[in-house]
Amino acid sequence: MKRRNFLKNAGMAGMALSTAPSVFSQSALNDIKMAKPSPIAVATWNFQNATKMAGSMLYEGASALDAVEKGVMVEEGNLKNTTVGNGGAPDRDGNVTLDACIMSPDGNAGSVVYLKEIEHPVSVARKVMEETPHVMLAGEGALQFAIQQGFKRKNLLTENSEKAWKEWLKEKEYRPIINIENHDTIGMLCIDEKGDIAGACTTSGLAYKMNGRVGDSPIIGAGLYLDNEVGGAVATGMGEAVMKSVGSFLIVELMRQGNSPQEACEEAINRIVKQNKNHKEFQVAFVALNKAGEIGSYCIHKGFTYAKYQEGESSNNTSPSYMIE
Ligand code: SD4
């Protein structure tokens, strides 16, 4: 193409861009905004104790923000869950380092990464959101901030986690395991009586990760994203793949363009599959909730479930998967 024609065409393309209707489907958005679902709590995996806690708070009039915080705290305090909070598996050097984030309906967000010795990182993330001008605090600074805010230090390496880690040290084989035992991060989304949505995500990350490694769970847009006009999404599984696709942000933007939560989750997983030749070797799963209260979920491998609480009913739901093993 001659340079002059190219410039002319480029100019026209630019004009088209600036005058074309928004790619965001206004009618789809309006449909979502019109619907007012009854309060609902959804979470990754079969964490029904957490969704019941959050859900019952919502039906007593609590805000979505309070409900997601208290909901995920159930798993942070659950010693049997070795992927979240107290009792979480350590890194390969024996440090339990926690990642968490929270987002409120007004689009505000807080996050902590590589936080040691604090049982409820989600609450520290909320303090970062509400008490500082920042979004994310890491490591020693996050710990100092937590202590200033009145959080108590605690040894989070339980006898069982220490025993399992010492067992692992014998072989030191580091490979992501697909099955559900290795993935129990909790990501939660709640819609309250007002119809507002909030979300939280909290984890001890991959078991026996390298010291210093941070996953997707505390990264706004990766492990969690929401927009109070559209809905939200949360992720679990191999954080590296979720970060590289900015999966939760992608899902919310796809919903904004008129896709259902299910379609949006499927597209995000399809992209991860395309991006990663070795996708058969790891699991990634998403759960999405739009403002109309519709839920979608999709994962690479079979075995992922999500918990839901609405109108007094609690359930564990099997997610469809990309691989049909
Ligand atoms: C991470 N996404 O740190 C987390 C791991 C996970 O259940 O989901 N574990 O990569």
JSON list of C-alpha atoms in Angstrom, two decimals, residues 17-195:
[
{"chain": "A", "resi": 17, "resn": "LEU", "atom": "CA", "xyz": [-12.54, 3.71, 16.44]},
{"chain": "A", "resi": 18, "resn": "SER", "atom": "CA", "xyz": [-13.45, 7.02, 17.95]},
{"chain": "A", "resi": 19, "resn": "THR", "atom": "CA", "xyz": [-16.98, 7.13, 16.55]},
{"chain": "A", "resi": 20, "resn": "ALA", "atom": "CA", "xyz": [-17.94, 3.44, 16.64]},
{"chain": "A", "resi": 21, "resn": "PRO", "atom": "CA", "xyz": [-20.27, 2.36, 19.40]},
{"chain": "A", "resi": 22, "resn": "SER", "atom": "CA", "xyz": [-18.54, 1.06, 22.49]},
{"chain": "A", "resi": 23, "resn": "VAL", "atom": "CA", "xyz": [-17.53, -2.58, 22.37]},
{"chain": "A", "resi": 24, "resn": "PHE", "atom": "CA", "xyz": [-19.26, -2.90, 25.70]},
{"chain": "A", "resi": 25, "resn": "SER", "atom": "CA", "xyz": [-22.73, -4.21, 25.12]},
{"chain": "A", "resi": 26, "resn": "GLN", "atom": "CA", "xyz": [-24.98, -1.65, 26.75]},
{"chain": "A", "resi": 27, "resn": "SER", "atom": "CA", "xyz": [-28.09, -3.80, 26.47]},
{"chain": "A", "resi": 28, "resn": "ALA", "atom": "CA", "xyz": [-26.37, -6.78, 28.08]},
{"chain": "A", "resi": 29, "resn": "LEU", "atom": "CA", "xyz": [-25.16, -4.51, 30.86]},
{"chain": "A", "resi": 30, "resn": "ASN", "atom": "CA", "xyz": [-28.63, -3.06, 31.35]},
{"chain": "A", "resi": 31, "resn": "ASP", "atom": "CA", "xyz": [-30.12, -6.56, 31.59]},
{"chain": "A", "resi": 32, "resn": "ILE", "atom": "CA", "xyz": [-27.62, -7.43, 34.27]},
{"chain": "A", "resi": 33, "resn": "LYS", "atom": "CA", "xyz": [-28.27, -4.18, 36.14]},
{"chain": "A", "resi": 34, "resn": "MET", "atom": "CA", "xyz": [-32.05, -4.64, 36.08]},
{"chain": "A", "resi": 35, "resn": "ALA", "atom": "CA", "xyz": [-31.91, -8.05, 37.72]},
{"chain": "A", "resi": 36, "resn": "LYS", "atom": "CA", "xyz": [-31.68, -8.01, 41.48]},
{"chain": "A", "resi": 37, "resn": "PRO", "atom": "CA", "xyz": [-30.80, -11.45, 42.78]},
{"chain": "A", "resi": 38, "resn": "SER", "atom": "CA", "xyz": [-31.33, -12.50, 46.35]},
{"chain": "A", "resi": 39, "resn": "PRO", "atom": "CA", "xyz": [-28.09, -12.41, 48.35]},
{"chain": "A", "resi": 40, "resn": "ILE", "atom": "CA", "xyz": [-25.64, -15.10, 47.31]},
{"chain": "A", "resi": 41, "resn": "ALA", "atom": "CA", "xyz": [-22.20, -16.39, 48.31]},
{"chain": "A", "resi": 42, "resn": "VAL", "atom": "CA", "xyz": [-20.05, -18.53, 46.00]},
{"chain": "A", "resi": 43, "resn": "ALA", "atom": "CA", "xyz": [-16.55, -19.87, 46.61]},
{"chain": "A", "resi": 44, "resn": "THR", "atom": "CA", "xyz": [-13.95, -22.04, 44.95]},
{"chain": "A", "resi": 45, "resn": "TRP", "atom": "CA", "xyz": [-13.93, -25.70, 46.05]},
{"chain": "A", "resi": 46, "resn": "ASN", "atom": "CA", "xyz": [-16.27, -27.36, 48.50]},
{"chain": "A", "resi": 47, "resn": "PHE", "atom": "CA", "xyz": [-15.91, -24.68, 51.15]},
{"chain": "A", "resi": 48, "resn": "GLN", "atom": "CA", "xyz": [-19.51, -24.77, 52.27]},
{"chain": "A", "resi": 49, "resn": "ASN", "atom": "CA", "xyz": [-18.62, -23.78, 55.84]},
{"chain": "A", "resi": 50, "resn": "ALA", "atom": "CA", "xyz": [-17.24, -20.57, 54.40]},
{"chain": "A", "resi": 51, "resn": "THR", "atom": "CA", "xyz": [-20.17, -19.87, 52.05]},
{"chain": "A", "resi": 52, "resn": "LYS", "atom": "CA", "xyz": [-22.63, -20.69, 54.83]},
{"chain": "A", "resi": 53, "resn": "MET", "atom": "CA", "xyz": [-20.91, -18.22, 57.13]},
{"chain": "A", "resi": 54, "resn": "ALA", "atom": "CA", "xyz": [-20.88, -15.51, 54.47]},
{"chain": "A", "resi": 55, "resn": "GLY", "atom": "CA", "xyz": [-24.36, -16.37, 53.19]},
{"chain": "A", "resi": 56, "resn": "SER", "atom": "CA", "xyz": [-26.02, -16.30, 56.58]},
{"chain": "A", "resi": 57, "resn": "MET", "atom": "CA", "xyz": [-24.40, -12.95, 57.29]},
{"chain": "A", "resi": 58, "resn": "LEU", "atom": "CA", "xyz": [-25.79, -11.60, 54.01]},
{"chain": "A", "resi": 59, "resn": "TYR", "atom": "CA", "xyz": [-29.30, -12.68, 54.97]},
{"chain": "A", "resi": 60, "resn": "GLU", "atom": "CA", "xyz": [-28.90, -10.83, 58.27]},
{"chain": "A", "resi": 61, "resn": "GLY", "atom": "CA", "xyz": [-28.15, -7.66, 56.32]},
{"chain": "A", "resi": 62, "resn": "ALA", "atom": "CA", "xyz": [-24.33, -7.69, 56.30]},
{"chain": "A", "resi": 63, "resn": "SER", "atom": "CA", "xyz": [-22.50, -5.98, 53.47]},
{"chain": "A", "resi": 64, "resn": "ALA", "atom": "CA", "xyz": [-20.92, -8.13, 50.75]},
{"chain": "A", "resi": 65, "resn": "LEU", "atom": "CA", "xyz": [-17.52, -6.82, 51.90]},
{"chain": "A", "resi": 66, "resn": "ASP", "atom": "CA", "xyz": [-17.99, -7.97, 55.51]},
{"chain": "A", "resi": 67, "resn": "ALA", "atom": "CA", "xyz": [-19.38, -11.29, 54.30]},
{"chain": "A", "resi": 68, "resn": "VAL", "atom": "CA", "xyz": [-16.47, -12.17, 51.98]},
{"chain": "A", "resi": 69, "resn": "GLU", "atom": "CA", "xyz": [-13.94, -11.27, 54.66]},
{"chain": "A", "resi": 70, "resn": "LYS", "atom": "CA", "xyz": [-15.60, -13.36, 57.40]},
{"chain": "A", "resi": 71, "resn": "GLY", "atom": "CA", "xyz": [-16.37, -16.13, 54.91]},
{"chain": "A", "resi": 72, "resn": "VAL", "atom": "CA", "xyz": [-12.79, -16.73, 53.75]},
{"chain": "A", "resi": 73, "resn": "MET", "atom": "CA", "xyz": [-11.55, -16.38, 57.35]},
{"chain": "A", "resi": 74, "resn": "VAL", "atom": "CA", "xyz": [-13.25, -19.72, 58.05]},
{"chain": "A", "resi": 75, "resn": "GLU", "atom": "CA", "xyz": [-10.72, -21.42, 55.77]},
{"chain": "A", "resi": 76, "resn": "GLU", "atom": "CA", "xyz": [-7.79, -19.30, 56.95]},
{"chain": "A", "resi": 77, "resn": "GLY", "atom": "CA", "xyz": [-8.46, -20.66, 60.43]},
{"chain": "A", "resi": 78, "resn": "ASN", "atom": "CA", "xyz": [-9.09, -24.24, 59.29]},
{"chain": "A", "resi": 79, "resn": "LEU", "atom": "CA", "xyz": [-6.02, -26.27, 60.24]},
{"chain": "A", "resi": 80, "resn": "LYS", "atom": "CA", "xyz": [-7.09, -29.11, 57.96]},
{"chain": "A", "resi": 81, "resn": "ASN", "atom": "CA", "xyz": [-6.83, -26.86, 54.92]},
{"chain": "A", "resi": 82, "resn": "THR", "atom": "CA", "xyz": [-3.14, -26.97, 54.03]},
{"chain": "A", "resi": 83, "resn": "THR", "atom": "CA", "xyz": [-3.43, -24.37, 51.25]},
{"chain": "A", "resi": 84, "resn": "VAL", "atom": "CA", "xyz": [-4.78, -21.41, 53.22]},
{"chain": "A", "resi": 85, "resn": "GLY", "atom": "CA", "xyz": [-3.82, -19.51, 56.37]},
{"chain": "A", "resi": 86, "resn": "ASN", "atom": "CA", "xyz": [-2.92, -21.34, 59.56]},
{"chain": "A", "resi": 87, "resn": "GLY", "atom": "CA", "xyz": [-1.69, -24.85, 58.73]},
{"chain": "A", "resi": 88, "resn": "GLY", "atom": "CA", "xyz": [-0.83, -23.85, 55.15]},
{"chain": "A", "resi": 89, "resn": "ALA", "atom": "CA", "xyz": [2.02, -25.80, 53.55]},
{"chain": "A", "resi": 90, "resn": "PRO", "atom": "CA", "xyz": [5.36, -23.96, 53.76]},
{"chain": "A", "resi": 91, "resn": "ASP", "atom": "CA", "xyz": [7.72, -23.07, 50.95]},
{"chain": "A", "resi": 92, "resn": "ARG", "atom": "CA", "xyz": [10.68, -25.36, 50.27]},
{"chain": "A", "resi": 93, "resn": "ASP", "atom": "CA", "xyz": [12.67, -23.68, 53.05]},
{"chain": "A", "resi": 94, "resn": "GLY", "atom": "CA", "xyz": [9.94, -24.19, 55.65]},
{"chain": "A", "resi": 95, "resn": "ASN", "atom": "CA", "xyz": [8.45, -20.65, 55.66]},
{"chain": "A", "resi": 96, "resn": "VAL", "atom": "CA", "xyz": [4.66, -20.34, 55.66]},
{"chain": "A", "resi": 97, "resn": "THR", "atom": "CA", "xyz": [4.04, -17.25, 53.50]},
{"chain": "A", "resi": 98, "resn": "LEU", "atom": "CA", "xyz": [0.52, -16.07, 52.82]},
{"chain": "A", "resi": 99, "resn": "ASP", "atom": "CA", "xyz": [-1.06, -14.11, 49.95]},
{"chain": "A", "resi": 100, "resn": "ALA", "atom": "CA", "xyz": [-4.51, -12.51, 50.05]},
{"chain": "A", "resi": 101, "resn": "CYS", "atom": "CA", "xyz": [-6.60, -9.75, 48.55]},
{"chain": "A", "resi": 102, "resn": "ILE", "atom": "CA", "xyz": [-10.01, -8.19, 48.87]},
{"chain": "A", "resi": 103, "resn": "MET", "atom": "CA", "xyz": [-12.11, -5.92, 46.64]},
{"chain": "A", "resi": 104, "resn": "SER", "atom": "CA", "xyz": [-15.09, -3.78, 47.56]},
{"chain": "A", "resi": 105, "resn": "PRO", "atom": "CA", "xyz": [-18.04, -2.73, 45.41]},
{"chain": "A", "resi": 106, "resn": "ASP", "atom": "CA", "xyz": [-16.61, 0.77, 44.97]},
{"chain": "A", "resi": 107, "resn": "GLY", "atom": "CA", "xyz": [-13.65, -0.73, 43.11]},
{"chain": "A", "resi": 108, "resn": "ASN", "atom": "CA", "xyz": [-11.24, -0.27, 45.97]},
{"chain": "A", "resi": 109, "resn": "ALA", "atom": "CA", "xyz": [-8.77, -3.08, 46.64]},
{"chain": "A", "resi": 110, "resn": "GLY", "atom": "CA", "xyz": [-6.21, -4.24, 49.18]},
{"chain": "A", "resi": 111, "resn": "SER", "atom": "CA", "xyz": [-3.64, -6.99, 49.09]},
{"chain": "A", "resi": 112, "resn": "VAL", "atom": "CA", "xyz": [-0.81, -8.59, 51.04]},
{"chain": "A", "resi": 113, "resn": "VAL", "atom": "CA", "xyz": [1.89, -10.85, 49.65]},
{"chain": "A", "resi": 114, "resn": "TYR", "atom": "CA", "xyz": [4.54, -12.99, 51.33]},
{"chain": "A", "resi": 115, "resn": "LEU", "atom": "CA", "xyz": [3.02, -12.29, 54.73]},
{"chain": "A", "resi": 116, "resn": "LYS", "atom": "CA", "xyz": [4.32, -14.47, 57.56]},
{"chain": "A", "resi": 117, "resn": "GLU", "atom": "CA", "xyz": [2.93, -15.27, 61.02]},
{"chain": "A", "resi": 118, "resn": "ILE", "atom": "CA", "xyz": [-0.50, -13.68, 60.65]},
{"chain": "A", "resi": 119, "resn": "GLU", "atom": "CA", "xyz": [-3.42, -16.07, 60.61]},
{"chain": "A", "resi": 120, "resn": "HIS", "atom": "CA", "xyz": [-5.86, -13.86, 58.71]},
{"chain": "A", "resi": 121, "resn": "PRO", "atom": "CA", "xyz": [-4.10, -12.16, 55.80]},
{"chain": "A", "resi": 122, "resn": "VAL", "atom": "CA", "xyz": [-7.45, -11.19, 54.25]},
{"chain": "A", "resi": 123, "resn": "SER", "atom": "CA", "xyz": [-8.11, -8.89, 57.21]},
{"chain": "A", "resi": 124, "resn": "VAL", "atom": "CA", "xyz": [-4.68, -7.31, 56.79]},
{"chain": "A", "resi": 125, "resn": "ALA", "atom": "CA", "xyz": [-5.49, -6.84, 53.07]},
{"chain": "A", "resi": 126, "resn": "ARG", "atom": "CA", "xyz": [-8.69, -5.08, 54.10]},
{"chain": "A", "resi": 127, "resn": "LYS", "atom": "CA", "xyz": [-6.73, -2.78, 56.40]},
{"chain": "A", "resi": 128, "resn": "VAL", "atom": "CA", "xyz": [-4.32, -2.01, 53.54]},
{"chain": "A", "resi": 129, "resn": "MET", "atom": "CA", "xyz": [-7.36, -1.06, 51.47]},
{"chain": "A", "resi": 130, "resn": "GLU", "atom": "CA", "xyz": [-9.02, 1.03, 54.14]},
{"chain": "A", "resi": 131, "resn": "GLU", "atom": "CA", "xyz": [-6.17, 2.50, 56.16]},
{"chain": "A", "resi": 132, "resn": "THR", "atom": "CA", "xyz": [-3.41, 3.19, 53.63]},
{"chain": "A", "resi": 133, "resn": "PRO", "atom": "CA", "xyz": [-3.11, 5.00, 50.30]},
{"chain": "A", "resi": 134, "resn": "HIS", "atom": "CA", "xyz": [-1.72, 1.76, 48.81]},
{"chain": "A", "resi": 135, "resn": "VAL", "atom": "CA", "xyz": [-3.11, -1.42, 47.31]},
{"chain": "A", "resi": 136, "resn": "MET", "atom": "CA", "xyz": [-0.42, -3.97, 48.13]},
{"chain": "A", "resi": 137, "resn": "LEU", "atom": "CA", "xyz": [2.05, -4.52, 50.95]},
{"chain": "A", "resi": 138, "resn": "ALA", "atom": "CA", "xyz": [4.68, -7.25, 50.89]},
{"chain": "A", "resi": 139, "resn": "GLY", "atom": "CA", "xyz": [6.75, -9.29, 53.31]},
{"chain": "A", "resi": 140, "resn": "GLU", "atom": "CA", "xyz": [8.34, -7.55, 56.27]},
{"chain": "A", "resi": 141, "resn": "GLY", "atom": "CA", "xyz": [6.50, -4.28, 55.60]},
{"chain": "A", "resi": 142, "resn": "ALA", "atom": "CA", "xyz": [3.17, -6.07, 55.49]},
{"chain": "A", "resi": 143, "resn": "LEU", "atom": "CA", "xyz": [3.99, -7.83, 58.77]},
{"chain": "A", "resi": 144, "resn": "GLN", "atom": "CA", "xyz": [5.01, -4.57, 60.47]},
{"chain": "A", "resi": 145, "resn": "PHE", "atom": "CA", "xyz": [1.81, -2.93, 59.25]},
{"chain": "A", "resi": 146, "resn": "ALA", "atom": "CA", "xyz": [-0.27, -5.86, 60.54]},
{"chain": "A", "resi": 147, "resn": "ILE", "atom": "CA", "xyz": [1.35, -5.62, 63.96]},
{"chain": "A", "resi": 148, "resn": "GLN", "atom": "CA", "xyz": [0.73, -1.86, 64.07]},
{"chain": "A", "resi": 149, "resn": "GLN", "atom": "CA", "xyz": [-2.90, -2.60, 63.28]},
{"chain": "A", "resi": 150, "resn": "GLY", "atom": "CA", "xyz": [-3.14, -4.91, 66.27]},
{"chain": "A", "resi": 151, "resn": "PHE", "atom": "CA", "xyz": [-2.79, -8.31, 64.59]},
{"chain": "A", "resi": 152, "resn": "LYS", "atom": "CA", "xyz": [-0.99, -10.93, 66.69]},
{"chain": "A", "resi": 153, "resn": "ARG", "atom": "CA", "xyz": [1.97, -12.95, 65.46]},
{"chain": "A", "resi": 154, "resn": "LYS", "atom": "CA", "xyz": [1.50, -16.69, 65.46]},
{"chain": "A", "resi": 155, "resn": "ASN", "atom": "CA", "xyz": [3.47, -19.72, 64.33]},
{"chain": "A", "resi": 156, "resn": "LEU", "atom": "CA", "xyz": [1.48, -20.99, 61.35]},
{"chain": "A", "resi": 157, "resn": "LEU", "atom": "CA", "xyz": [3.57, -24.10, 60.67]},
{"chain": "A", "resi": 158, "resn": "THR", "atom": "CA", "xyz": [1.54, -26.87, 62.27]},
{"chain": "A", "resi": 159, "resn": "GLU", "atom": "CA", "xyz": [3.00, -30.21, 63.31]},
{"chain": "A", "resi": 160, "resn": "ASN", "atom": "CA", "xyz": [1.31, -31.92, 60.38]},
{"chain": "A", "resi": 161, "resn": "SER", "atom": "CA", "xyz": [2.50, -29.39, 57.81]},
{"chain": "A", "resi": 162, "resn": "GLU", "atom": "CA", "xyz": [6.02, -29.60, 59.18]},
{"chain": "A", "resi": 163, "resn": "LYS", "atom": "CA", "xyz": [5.95, -33.38, 59.04]},
{"chain": "A", "resi": 164, "resn": "ALA", "atom": "CA", "xyz": [4.69, -33.35, 55.43]},
{"chain": "A", "resi": 165, "resn": "TRP", "atom": "CA", "xyz": [7.35, -30.78, 54.46]},
{"chain": "A", "resi": 166, "resn": "LYS", "atom": "CA", "xyz": [10.14, -32.88, 56.03]},
{"chain": "A", "resi": 167, "resn": "GLU", "atom": "CA", "xyz": [8.84, -35.87, 54.13]},
{"chain": "A", "resi": 168, "resn": "TRP", "atom": "CA", "xyz": [8.93, -33.80, 50.91]},
{"chain": "A", "resi": 169, "resn": "LEU", "atom": "CA", "xyz": [12.52, -32.71, 51.67]},
{"chain": "A", "resi": 170, "resn": "LYS", "atom": "CA", "xyz": [13.67, -36.32, 51.30]},
{"chain": "A", "resi": 171, "resn": "GLU", "atom": "CA", "xyz": [12.96, -36.25, 47.54]},
{"chain": "A", "resi": 172, "resn": "LYS", "atom": "CA", "xyz": [12.59, -32.50, 46.94]},
{"chain": "A", "resi": 173, "resn": "GLU", "atom": "CA", "xyz": [10.56, -33.22, 43.88]},
{"chain": "A", "resi": 174, "resn": "TYR", "atom": "CA", "xyz": [8.88, -30.03, 42.79]},
{"chain": "A", "resi": 175, "resn": "ARG", "atom": "CA", "xyz": [6.11, -30.51, 40.32]},
{"chain": "A", "resi": 176, "resn": "PRO", "atom": "CA", "xyz": [2.63, -29.15, 40.28]},
{"chain": "A", "resi": 177, "resn": "ILE", "atom": "CA", "xyz": [0.07, -31.82, 40.99]},
{"chain": "A", "resi": 178, "resn": "ILE", "atom": "CA", "xyz": [-3.19, -31.70, 39.10]},
{"chain": "A", "resi": 179, "resn": "ASN", "atom": "CA", "xyz": [-5.52, -33.19, 41.64]},
{"chain": "A", "resi": 180, "resn": "ILE", "atom": "CA", "xyz": [-7.63, -31.40, 44.15]},
{"chain": "A", "resi": 181, "resn": "GLU", "atom": "CA", "xyz": [-5.49, -32.24, 47.15]},
{"chain": "A", "resi": 182, "resn": "ASN", "atom": "CA", "xyz": [-2.89, -29.73, 46.08]},
{"chain": "A", "resi": 183, "resn": "HIS", "atom": "CA", "xyz": [-5.35, -26.88, 45.43]},
{"chain": "A", "resi": 184, "resn": "ASP", "atom": "CA", "xyz": [-7.60, -25.49, 48.11]},
{"chain": "A", "resi": 185, "resn": "THR", "atom": "CA", "xyz": [-7.23, -21.75, 47.76]},
{"chain": "A", "resi": 186, "resn": "ILE", "atom": "CA", "xyz": [-10.43, -19.97, 48.62]},
{"chain": "A", "resi": 187, "resn": "GLY", "atom": "CA", "xyz": [-11.76, -17.26, 46.36]},
{"chain": "A", "resi": 188, "resn": "MET", "atom": "CA", "xyz": [-15.19, -15.94, 47.28]},
{"chain": "A", "resi": 189, "resn": "LEU", "atom": "CA", "xyz": [-17.74, -13.60, 45.71]},
{"chain": "A", "resi": 190, "resn": "CYS", "atom": "CA", "xyz": [-20.84, -12.28, 47.51]},
{"chain": "A", "resi": 191, "resn": "ILE", "atom": "CA", "xyz": [-23.82, -10.18, 46.49]},
{"chain": "A", "resi": 192, "resn": "ASP", "atom": "CA", "xyz": [-25.63, -8.49, 49.36]},
{"chain": "A", "resi": 193, "resn": "GLU", "atom": "CA", "xyz": [-29.20, -7.27, 49.88]},
{"chain": "A", "resi": 194, "resn": "LYS", "atom": "CA", "xyz": [-28.41, -3.98, 48.14]},
{"chain": "A", "resi": 195, "resn": "GLY", "atom": "CA", "xyz": [-27.18, -5.90, 45.11]}
]
